Structure formats: structure tokens, C-alpha cells
mmCIF file of C-alpha atoms in Angstrom:
data_model
loop_
_atom_site.group_PDB
_atom_site.id
_atom_site.type_symbol
_atom_site.label_atom_id
_atom_site.label_comp_id
_atom_site.label_asym_id
_atom_site.label_seq_id
_atom_site.Cartn_x
_atom_site.Cartn_y
_atom_site.Cartn_z
ATOM 1 C CA MET A 211 62.766 -7.899 29.054
ATOM 2 C CA LYS A 212 65.549 -5.342 29.409
ATOM 3 C CA GLU A 213 67.630 -6.822 26.592
ATOM 4 C CA ASN A 214 69.209 -4.339 24.181
ATOM 5 C CA ILE A 215 68.342 -1.238 26.222
ATOM 6 C CA SER A 216 69.922 0.435 29.233
ATOM 7 C CA ASN A 217 68.326 0.477 32.665
ATOM 8 C CA VAL A 218 67.560 4.193 32.271
ATOM 9 C CA GLU A 219 65.863 3.615 28.915
ATOM 10 C CA TYR A 220 63.874 0.729 30.370
ATOM 11 C CA ALA A 221 62.766 2.804 33.369
ATOM 12 C CA SER A 222 61.784 5.610 31.008
ATOM 13 C CA LEU A 223 59.732 3.212 28.899
ATOM 14 C CA MET A 224 57.988 1.850 31.997
ATOM 15 C CA TYR A 225 57.313 5.447 33.066
ATOM 16 C CA ASP A 226 55.618 6.080 29.703
ATOM 17 C CA PHE A 227 53.253 3.178 30.377
ATOM 18 C CA TYR A 228 52.688 3.369 34.134
ATOM 19 C CA GLY A 229 53.738 6.880 35.196
ATOM 20 C CA ASN A 230 50.181 7.993 35.889
ATOM 21 C CA LEU A 231 49.910 5.286 38.541
ATOM 22 C CA LEU A 232 52.628 6.902 40.663
ATOM 23 C CA ASP A 233 51.893 9.467 43.352
ATOM 24 C CA GLU A 234 52.419 13.106 42.375
ATOM 25 C CA ASN A 235 55.846 13.454 44.070
ATOM 26 C CA LYS A 236 57.334 10.364 42.410
ATOM 27 C CA ARG A 237 55.766 11.265 39.079
ATOM 28 C CA GLU A 238 57.322 14.737 39.211
ATOM 29 C CA ILE A 239 60.781 13.352 40.027
ATOM 30 C CA MET A 240 60.513 10.702 37.285
ATOM 31 C CA ASP A 241 59.361 13.343 34.820
ATOM 32 C CA LEU A 242 62.245 15.676 35.637
ATOM 33 C CA TYR A 243 64.767 12.841 35.457
ATOM 34 C CA HIS A 244 63.518 10.874 32.445
ATOM 35 C CA GLU A 245 61.699 13.483 30.379
ATOM 36 C CA ASP A 246 63.663 16.661 31.154
ATOM 37 C CA ASN A 247 67.009 14.839 31.631
ATOM 38 C CA LEU A 248 67.851 16.719 34.826
ATOM 39 C CA SER A 249 70.506 15.335 37.154
ATOM 40 C CA LEU A 250 69.678 14.277 40.697
ATOM 41 C CA THR A 251 71.382 17.425 41.981
ATOM 42 C CA GLU A 252 69.361 19.653 39.631
ATOM 43 C CA ILE A 253 66.126 17.970 40.682
ATOM 44 C CA ALA A 254 67.048 18.339 44.362
ATOM 45 C CA GLU A 255 67.720 22.054 43.892
ATOM 46 C CA GLU A 256 64.499 22.588 41.950
ATOM 47 C CA LEU A 257 62.334 20.754 44.478
ATOM 48 C CA GLY A 258 64.154 21.827 47.627
ATOM 49 C CA LEU A 259 65.136 18.273 48.527
ATOM 50 C CA SER A 260 68.416 16.553 49.265
ATOM 51 C CA ARG A 261 70.145 14.704 46.445
ATOM 52 C CA GLN A 262 69.859 11.521 48.516
ATOM 53 C CA GLY A 263 66.128 12.107 48.948
ATOM 54 C CA VAL A 264 65.685 12.469 45.192
ATOM 55 C CA HIS A 265 67.740 9.311 44.598
ATOM 56 C CA TYR A 266 65.633 7.372 47.110
ATOM 57 C CA ALA A 267 62.345 8.619 45.597
ATOM 58 C CA LEU A 268 63.559 7.764 42.101
ATOM 59 C CA LYS A 269 64.484 4.219 43.143
ATOM 60 C CA LYS A 270 61.127 3.761 44.913
ATOM 61 C CA ALA A 271 59.305 5.008 41.806
ATOM 62 C CA GLU A 272 61.270 2.657 39.546
ATOM 63 C CA SER A 273 60.533 -0.221 41.919
ATOM 64 C CA SER A 274 56.816 0.564 41.709
ATOM 65 C CA LEU A 275 57.018 0.672 37.908
ATOM 66 C CA GLU A 276 58.744 -2.717 37.854
ATOM 67 C CA LYS A 277 55.925 -4.162 39.994
ATOM 68 C CA TYR A 278 53.319 -2.773 37.585
ATOM 69 C CA GLU A 279 55.207 -4.254 34.637
ATOM 70 C CA ALA A 280 55.534 -7.629 36.376
ATOM 71 C CA ALA A 281 51.772 -7.669 36.978
ATOM 72 C CA LEU A 282 50.568 -6.228 33.666
ATOM 73 C CA GLY A 283 53.345 -6.811 31.134
ATOM 74 C CA LEU A 284 52.405 -3.905 28.883
ATOM 75 C CA VAL A 285 56.013 -2.961 28.091
ATOM 76 C CA ALA A 286 56.853 -6.546 27.160
ATOM 77 C CA GLU A 287 53.759 -6.736 24.957
ATOM 78 C CA TRP A 288 54.613 -3.429 23.284
ATOM 79 C CA LYS A 289 58.164 -4.581 22.591
ATOM 80 C CA ALA A 290 56.895 -7.896 21.203
ATOM 81 C CA ASN A 291 54.479 -6.085 18.877
ATOM 82 C CA ASN A 292 57.247 -3.773 17.701
ATOM 83 C CA ALA A 293 59.442 -6.792 16.975
ATOM 84 C CA LEU A 294 56.654 -8.351 14.903
ATOM 85 C CA ILE A 295 56.177 -5.141 12.941
ATOM 86 C CA PHE A 296 59.928 -4.982 12.312
ATOM 87 C CA GLU A 297 59.927 -8.622 11.181
ATOM 88 C CA ALA A 298 56.972 -8.023 8.856
ATOM 89 C CA ASP A 299 58.686 -4.959 7.429
ATOM 90 C CA ASN A 300 61.780 -7.055 6.701
ATOM 91 C CA LEU A 301 59.619 -9.653 4.956
ATOM 92 C CA LEU A 302 58.173 -6.892 2.806
ATOM 93 C CA GLU A 303 61.608 -6.272 1.380
ATOM 94 C CA SER A 304 61.590 -9.758 -0.134
ATOM 95 C CA MET A 305 58.094 -9.563 -1.656
ATOM 96 C CA SER A 306 58.022 -9.704 -5.443
ATOM 97 C CA SER A 307 55.021 -7.445 -6.031
ATOM 98 C CA VAL A 308 55.760 -3.808 -5.247
ATOM 99 C CA ASP A 309 52.049 -2.955 -5.030
ATOM 100 C CA ASP A 310 51.385 -5.724 -2.476
ATOM 101 C CA ALA A 311 54.407 -4.711 -0.449
ATOM 102 C CA GLU A 312 53.338 -1.062 -0.345
ATOM 103 C CA GLU A 313 49.805 -1.961 0.696
ATOM 104 C CA LEU A 314 51.107 -4.152 3.496
ATOM 105 C CA ARG A 315 53.595 -1.465 4.555
ATOM 106 C CA ARG A 316 50.765 1.089 4.828
ATOM 107 C CA ALA A 317 48.741 -1.343 6.948
ATOM 108 C CA LEU A 318 51.707 -1.935 9.251
ATOM 109 C CA SER A 319 52.295 1.788 9.556
ATOM 110 C CA LYS A 320 48.653 2.331 10.528
ATOM 111 C CA MET A 321 48.913 -0.465 13.108
ATOM 112 C CA ASN A 322 52.022 1.139 14.564
ATOM 113 C CA GLU A 323 50.346 4.591 14.686
ATOM 114 C CA PHE A 324 47.263 3.128 16.328
ATOM 115 C CA MET A 325 49.365 1.326 18.932
ATOM 116 C CA HIS A 326 51.262 4.512 19.821
ATOM 117 C CA LYS A 327 48.072 6.609 19.991
ATOM 118 C CA ALA A 328 46.293 4.000 22.109
ATOM 119 C CA LEU A 329 49.148 4.004 24.560
ATOM 120 C CA GLY A 330 49.607 7.780 24.520
ATOM 121 C CA LEU A 331 53.215 7.547 23.317
#
């Protein structure tokens, strides 16, 4: 599932899907790390924790997110849908009728918007 993206990007994507399932402390640390791009040291200073404590909490949070993904598979499903949309968009390039291609492109765009809104991304 992690193909073509870094571990940090994958954890951030899982956080987008499952972050609300984490306890408040882990959610805050994940948010500061993945959304605000703060370093472990900066997070430790802001929260009054040790750097090691922040690192441990971050790893525990990521482990929880991986368990949610293993059970629910929402990130994998989202990536699969995005791949299908990309494939369909590539097929549009080879269509002979410009009007048909544009109509299909608009439908795909609406599907993509709907998917992002439904997931709160």
C-alpha cells in the first residue's frame, strides 16, 4: 500500500482518514507533526514534553493508524479510486470525439470532488 510514497506521507494520509479516532494527545502531536510540519523538538517545547516522549507518542499514534487501515482499508480504497480516475483521464486523451471526452472529464471531476468532500479531505 505504501508504494510510491514516503512513510511520512503515508502516515499523513492515514491521519487524514483516521485522525479523529486517536485520543486528543496523539491527535495534537500528529497534527503538529504532519499538518504544521513541526520537528519533534519543536513539538516537545510547545507541549512541555521531552523529545523522546513526543517520538514515542508519534510512533504509538502511527501504529494505531496502521491498525485502523488494516481493519478498514479506506486509504487503500481511496488510492485505488484515484488510480482509476487517473486511468480514465488517460483514456480520455485517446477519445476521438472532443465533446464526449469533455463530458466524461466533467463527470470524473465531479466524482473526484465528491470523494474528497465525503472524506473531508
